[in-house]
PDB file of N, CA and C in Angstrom:
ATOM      1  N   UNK A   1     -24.924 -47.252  59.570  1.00  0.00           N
ATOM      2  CA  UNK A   1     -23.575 -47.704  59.298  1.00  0.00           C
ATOM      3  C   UNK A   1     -23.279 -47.649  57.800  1.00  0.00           C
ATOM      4  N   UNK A   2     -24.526 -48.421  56.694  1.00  0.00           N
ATOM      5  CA  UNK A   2     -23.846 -47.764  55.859  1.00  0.00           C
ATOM      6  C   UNK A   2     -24.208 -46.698  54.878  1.00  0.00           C
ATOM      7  N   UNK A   3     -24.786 -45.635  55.983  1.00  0.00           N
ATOM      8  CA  UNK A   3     -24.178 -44.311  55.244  1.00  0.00           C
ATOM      9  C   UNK A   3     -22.927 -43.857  55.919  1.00  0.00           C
ATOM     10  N   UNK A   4     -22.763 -44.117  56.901  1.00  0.00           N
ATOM     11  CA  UNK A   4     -21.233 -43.768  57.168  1.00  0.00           C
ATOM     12  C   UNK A   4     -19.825 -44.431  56.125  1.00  0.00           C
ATOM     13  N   UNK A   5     -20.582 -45.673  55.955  1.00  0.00           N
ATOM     14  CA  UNK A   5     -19.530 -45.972  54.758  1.00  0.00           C
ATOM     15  C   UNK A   5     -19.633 -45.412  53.708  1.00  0.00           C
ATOM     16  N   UNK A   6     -20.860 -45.148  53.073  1.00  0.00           N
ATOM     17  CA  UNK A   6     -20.902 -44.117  51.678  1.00  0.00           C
ATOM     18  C   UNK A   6     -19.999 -43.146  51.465  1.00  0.00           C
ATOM     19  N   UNK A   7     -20.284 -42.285  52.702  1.00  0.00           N
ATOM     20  CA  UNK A   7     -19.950 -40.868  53.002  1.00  0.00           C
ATOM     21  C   UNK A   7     -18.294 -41.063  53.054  1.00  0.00           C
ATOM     22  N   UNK A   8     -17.899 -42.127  53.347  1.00  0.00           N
ATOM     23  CA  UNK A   8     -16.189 -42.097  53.715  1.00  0.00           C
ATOM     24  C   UNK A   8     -15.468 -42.596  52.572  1.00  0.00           C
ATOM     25  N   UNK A   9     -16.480 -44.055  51.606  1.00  0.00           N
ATOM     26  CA  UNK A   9     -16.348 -43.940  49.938  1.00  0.00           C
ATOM     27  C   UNK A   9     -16.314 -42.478  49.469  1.00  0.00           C
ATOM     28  N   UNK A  10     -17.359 -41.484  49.417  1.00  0.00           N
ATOM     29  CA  UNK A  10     -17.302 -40.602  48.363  1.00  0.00           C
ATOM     30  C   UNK A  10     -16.218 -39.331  48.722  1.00  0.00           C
ATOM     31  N   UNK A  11     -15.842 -39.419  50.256  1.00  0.00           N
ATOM     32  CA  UNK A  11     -15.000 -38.289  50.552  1.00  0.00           C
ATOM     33  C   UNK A  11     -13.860 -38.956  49.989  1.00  0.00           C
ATOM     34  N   UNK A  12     -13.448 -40.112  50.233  1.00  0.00           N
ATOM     35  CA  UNK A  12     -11.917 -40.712  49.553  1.00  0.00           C
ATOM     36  C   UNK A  12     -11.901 -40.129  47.965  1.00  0.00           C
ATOM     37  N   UNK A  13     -12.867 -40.511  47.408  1.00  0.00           N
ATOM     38  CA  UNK A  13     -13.209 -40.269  45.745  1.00  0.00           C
ATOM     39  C   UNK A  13     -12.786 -38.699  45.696  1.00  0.00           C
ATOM     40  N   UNK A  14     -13.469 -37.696  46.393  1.00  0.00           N
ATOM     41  CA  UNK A  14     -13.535 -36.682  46.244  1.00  0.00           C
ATOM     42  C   UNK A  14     -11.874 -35.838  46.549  1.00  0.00           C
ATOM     43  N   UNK A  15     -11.026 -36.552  47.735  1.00  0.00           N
ATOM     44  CA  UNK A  15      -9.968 -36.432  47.914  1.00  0.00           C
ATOM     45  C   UNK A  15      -9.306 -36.644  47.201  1.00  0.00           C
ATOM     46  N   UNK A  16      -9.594 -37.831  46.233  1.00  0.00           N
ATOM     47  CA  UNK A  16      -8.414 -37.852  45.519  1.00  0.00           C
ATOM     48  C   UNK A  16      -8.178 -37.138  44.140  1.00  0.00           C
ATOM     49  N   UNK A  17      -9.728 -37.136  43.684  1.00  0.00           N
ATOM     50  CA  UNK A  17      -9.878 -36.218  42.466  1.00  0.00           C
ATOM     51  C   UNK A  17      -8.787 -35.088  42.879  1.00  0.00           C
ATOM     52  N   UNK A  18      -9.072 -34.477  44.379  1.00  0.00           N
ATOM     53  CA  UNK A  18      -8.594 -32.821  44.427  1.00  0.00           C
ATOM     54  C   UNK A  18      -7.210 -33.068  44.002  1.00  0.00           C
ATOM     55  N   UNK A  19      -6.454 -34.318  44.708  1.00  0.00           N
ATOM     56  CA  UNK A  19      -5.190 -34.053  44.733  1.00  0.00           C
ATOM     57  C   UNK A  19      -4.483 -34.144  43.557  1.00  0.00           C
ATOM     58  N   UNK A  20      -5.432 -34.657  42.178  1.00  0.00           N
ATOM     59  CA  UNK A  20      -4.787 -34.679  41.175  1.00  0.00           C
ATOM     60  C   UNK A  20      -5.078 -33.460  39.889  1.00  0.00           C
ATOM     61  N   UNK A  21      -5.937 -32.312  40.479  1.00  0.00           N
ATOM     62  CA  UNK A  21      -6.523 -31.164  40.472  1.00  0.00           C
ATOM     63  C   UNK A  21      -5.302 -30.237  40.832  1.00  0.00           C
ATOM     64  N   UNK A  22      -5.092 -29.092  39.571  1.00  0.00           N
ATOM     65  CA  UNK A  22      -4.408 -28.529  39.820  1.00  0.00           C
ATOM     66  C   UNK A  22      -4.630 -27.362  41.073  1.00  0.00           C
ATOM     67  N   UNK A  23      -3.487 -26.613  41.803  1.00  0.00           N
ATOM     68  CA  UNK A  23      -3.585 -25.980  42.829  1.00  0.00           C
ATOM     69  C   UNK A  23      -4.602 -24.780  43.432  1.00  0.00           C
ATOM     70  N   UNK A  24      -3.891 -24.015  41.794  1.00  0.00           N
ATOM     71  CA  UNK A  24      -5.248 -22.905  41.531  1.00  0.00           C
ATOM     72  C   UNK A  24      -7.066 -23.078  41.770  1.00  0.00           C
ATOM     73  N   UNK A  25      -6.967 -24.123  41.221  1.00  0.00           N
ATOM     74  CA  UNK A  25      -8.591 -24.677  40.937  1.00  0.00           C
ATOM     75  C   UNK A  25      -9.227 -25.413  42.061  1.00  0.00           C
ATOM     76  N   UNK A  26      -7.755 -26.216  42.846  1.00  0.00           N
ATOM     77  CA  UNK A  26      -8.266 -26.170  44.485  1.00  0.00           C
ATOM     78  C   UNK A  26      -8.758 -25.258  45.255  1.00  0.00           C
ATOM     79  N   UNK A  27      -8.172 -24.076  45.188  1.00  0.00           N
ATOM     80  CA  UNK A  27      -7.908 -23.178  46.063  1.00  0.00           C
ATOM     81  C   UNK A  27      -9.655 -21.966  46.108  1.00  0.00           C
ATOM     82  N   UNK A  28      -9.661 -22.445  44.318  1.00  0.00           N
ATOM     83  CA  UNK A  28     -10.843 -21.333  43.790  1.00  0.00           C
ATOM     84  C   UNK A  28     -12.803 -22.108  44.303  1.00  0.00           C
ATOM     85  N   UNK A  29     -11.977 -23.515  44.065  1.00  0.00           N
ATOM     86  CA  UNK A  29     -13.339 -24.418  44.434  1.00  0.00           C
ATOM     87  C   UNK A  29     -13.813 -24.227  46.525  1.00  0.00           C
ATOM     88  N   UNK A  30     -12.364 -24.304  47.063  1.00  0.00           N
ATOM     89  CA  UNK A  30     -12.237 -24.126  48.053  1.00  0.00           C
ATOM     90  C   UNK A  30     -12.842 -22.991  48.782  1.00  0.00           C
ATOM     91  N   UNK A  31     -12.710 -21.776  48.443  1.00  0.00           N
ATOM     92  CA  UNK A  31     -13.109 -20.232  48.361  1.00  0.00           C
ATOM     93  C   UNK A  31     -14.864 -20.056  47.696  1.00  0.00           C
ATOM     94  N   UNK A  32     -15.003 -20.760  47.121  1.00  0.00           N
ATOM     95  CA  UNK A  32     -16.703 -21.412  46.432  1.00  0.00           C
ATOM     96  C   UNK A  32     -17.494 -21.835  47.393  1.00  0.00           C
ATOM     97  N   UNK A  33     -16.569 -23.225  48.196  1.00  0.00           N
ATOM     98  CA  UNK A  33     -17.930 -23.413  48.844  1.00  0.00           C
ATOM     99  C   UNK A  33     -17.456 -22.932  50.465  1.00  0.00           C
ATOM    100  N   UNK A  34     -16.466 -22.172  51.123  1.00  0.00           N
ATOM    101  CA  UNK A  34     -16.287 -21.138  51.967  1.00  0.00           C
ATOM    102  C   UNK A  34     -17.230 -20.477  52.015  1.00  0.00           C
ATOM    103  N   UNK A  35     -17.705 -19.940  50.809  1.00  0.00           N
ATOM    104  CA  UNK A  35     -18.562 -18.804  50.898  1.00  0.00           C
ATOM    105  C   UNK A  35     -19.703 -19.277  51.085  1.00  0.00           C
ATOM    106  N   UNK A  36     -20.494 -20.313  50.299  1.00  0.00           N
ATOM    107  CA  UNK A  36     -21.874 -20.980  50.531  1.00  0.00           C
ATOM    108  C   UNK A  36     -21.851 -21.124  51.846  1.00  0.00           C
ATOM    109  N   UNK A  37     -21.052 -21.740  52.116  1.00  0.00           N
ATOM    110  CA  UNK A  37     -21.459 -22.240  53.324  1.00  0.00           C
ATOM    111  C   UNK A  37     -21.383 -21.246  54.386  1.00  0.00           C
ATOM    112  N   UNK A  38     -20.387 -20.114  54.705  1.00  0.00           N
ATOM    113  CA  UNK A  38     -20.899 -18.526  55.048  1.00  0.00           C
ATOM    114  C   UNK A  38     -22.135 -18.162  54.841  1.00  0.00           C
ATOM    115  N   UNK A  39     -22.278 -18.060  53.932  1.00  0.00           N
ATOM    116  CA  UNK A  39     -23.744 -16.893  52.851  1.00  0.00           C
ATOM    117  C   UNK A  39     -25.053 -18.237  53.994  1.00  0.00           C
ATOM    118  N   UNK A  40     -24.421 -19.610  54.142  1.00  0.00           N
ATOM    119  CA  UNK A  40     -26.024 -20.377  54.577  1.00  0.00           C
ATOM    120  C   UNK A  40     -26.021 -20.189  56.217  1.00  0.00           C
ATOM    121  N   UNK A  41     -24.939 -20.141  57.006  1.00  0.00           N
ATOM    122  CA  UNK A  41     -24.679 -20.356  58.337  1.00  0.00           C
ATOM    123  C   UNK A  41     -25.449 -18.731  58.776  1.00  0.00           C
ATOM    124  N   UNK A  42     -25.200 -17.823  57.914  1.00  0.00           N
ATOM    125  CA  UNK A  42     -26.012 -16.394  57.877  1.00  0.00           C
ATOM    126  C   UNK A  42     -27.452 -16.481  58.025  1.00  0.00           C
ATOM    127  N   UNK A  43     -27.784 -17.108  56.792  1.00  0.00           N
ATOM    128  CA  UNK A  43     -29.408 -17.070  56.871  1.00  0.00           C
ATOM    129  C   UNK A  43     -29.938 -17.961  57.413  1.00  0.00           C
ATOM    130  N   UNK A  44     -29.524 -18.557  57.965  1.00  0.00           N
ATOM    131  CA  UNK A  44     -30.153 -19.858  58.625  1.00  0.00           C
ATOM    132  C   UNK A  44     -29.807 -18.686  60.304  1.00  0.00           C
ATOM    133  N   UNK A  45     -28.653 -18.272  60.931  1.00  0.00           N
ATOM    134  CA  UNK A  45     -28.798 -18.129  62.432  1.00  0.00           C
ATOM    135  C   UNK A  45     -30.293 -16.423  62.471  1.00  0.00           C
ATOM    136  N   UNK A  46     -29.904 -15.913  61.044  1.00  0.00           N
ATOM    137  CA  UNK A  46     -30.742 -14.797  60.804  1.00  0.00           C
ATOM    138  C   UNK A  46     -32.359 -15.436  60.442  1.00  0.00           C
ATOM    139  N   UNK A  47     -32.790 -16.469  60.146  1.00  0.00           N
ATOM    140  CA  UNK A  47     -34.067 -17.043  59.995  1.00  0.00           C
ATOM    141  C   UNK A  47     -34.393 -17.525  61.467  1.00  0.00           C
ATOM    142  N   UNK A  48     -33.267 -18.122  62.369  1.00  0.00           N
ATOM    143  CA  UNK A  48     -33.856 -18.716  63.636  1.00  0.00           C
ATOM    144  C   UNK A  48     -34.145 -17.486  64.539  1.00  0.00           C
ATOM    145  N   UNK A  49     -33.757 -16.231  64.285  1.00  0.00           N
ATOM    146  CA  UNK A  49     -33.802 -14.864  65.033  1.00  0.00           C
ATOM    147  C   UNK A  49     -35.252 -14.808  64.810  1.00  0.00           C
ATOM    148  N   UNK A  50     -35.573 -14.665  63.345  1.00  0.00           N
ATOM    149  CA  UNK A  50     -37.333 -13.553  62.942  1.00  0.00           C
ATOM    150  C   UNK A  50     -37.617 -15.214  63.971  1.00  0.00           C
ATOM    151  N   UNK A  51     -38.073 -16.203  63.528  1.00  0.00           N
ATOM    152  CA  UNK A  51     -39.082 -17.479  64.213  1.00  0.00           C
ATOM    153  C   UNK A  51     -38.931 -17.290  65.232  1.00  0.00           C
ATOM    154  N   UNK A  52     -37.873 -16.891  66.312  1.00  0.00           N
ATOM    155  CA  UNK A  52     -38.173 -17.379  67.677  1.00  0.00           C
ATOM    156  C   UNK A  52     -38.584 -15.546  68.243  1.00  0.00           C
ATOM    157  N   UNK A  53     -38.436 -14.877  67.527  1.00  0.00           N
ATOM    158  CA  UNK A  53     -39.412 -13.428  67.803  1.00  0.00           C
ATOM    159  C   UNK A  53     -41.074 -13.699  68.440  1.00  0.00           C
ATOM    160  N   UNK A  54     -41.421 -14.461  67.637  1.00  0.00           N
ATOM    161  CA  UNK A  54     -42.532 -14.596  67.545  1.00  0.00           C
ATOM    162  C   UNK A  54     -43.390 -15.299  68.689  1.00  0.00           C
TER     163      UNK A  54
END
């Protein structure tokens, strides 16, 4: 429980920073971690492929 409260503290924090963050720099941070998180959902379903080969 309270990491669920942490987590809903630091997303508020983090929300509000954005909204006082200009648009551009939303948009570019946004497109940042789009991609990480692409580039990880990749190697992670491509790592569970080679392990369960085996």
């Amino acid at each position: 429980m309270l990491f669920l409260v942490a987590a809903l503290l630091l997303f508020g924090v983090v929300m509000g920073a954005v909204a006082h963050a200009p648009f551009a720099f939303t948009l570019v941070a946004a497109t940042v971690i789009a991609a990480w998180l692409g580039i990880f959902a990749l190697r992670e379903r491509h790592g569970r492929r080679r392990t369960s080969a085996h």
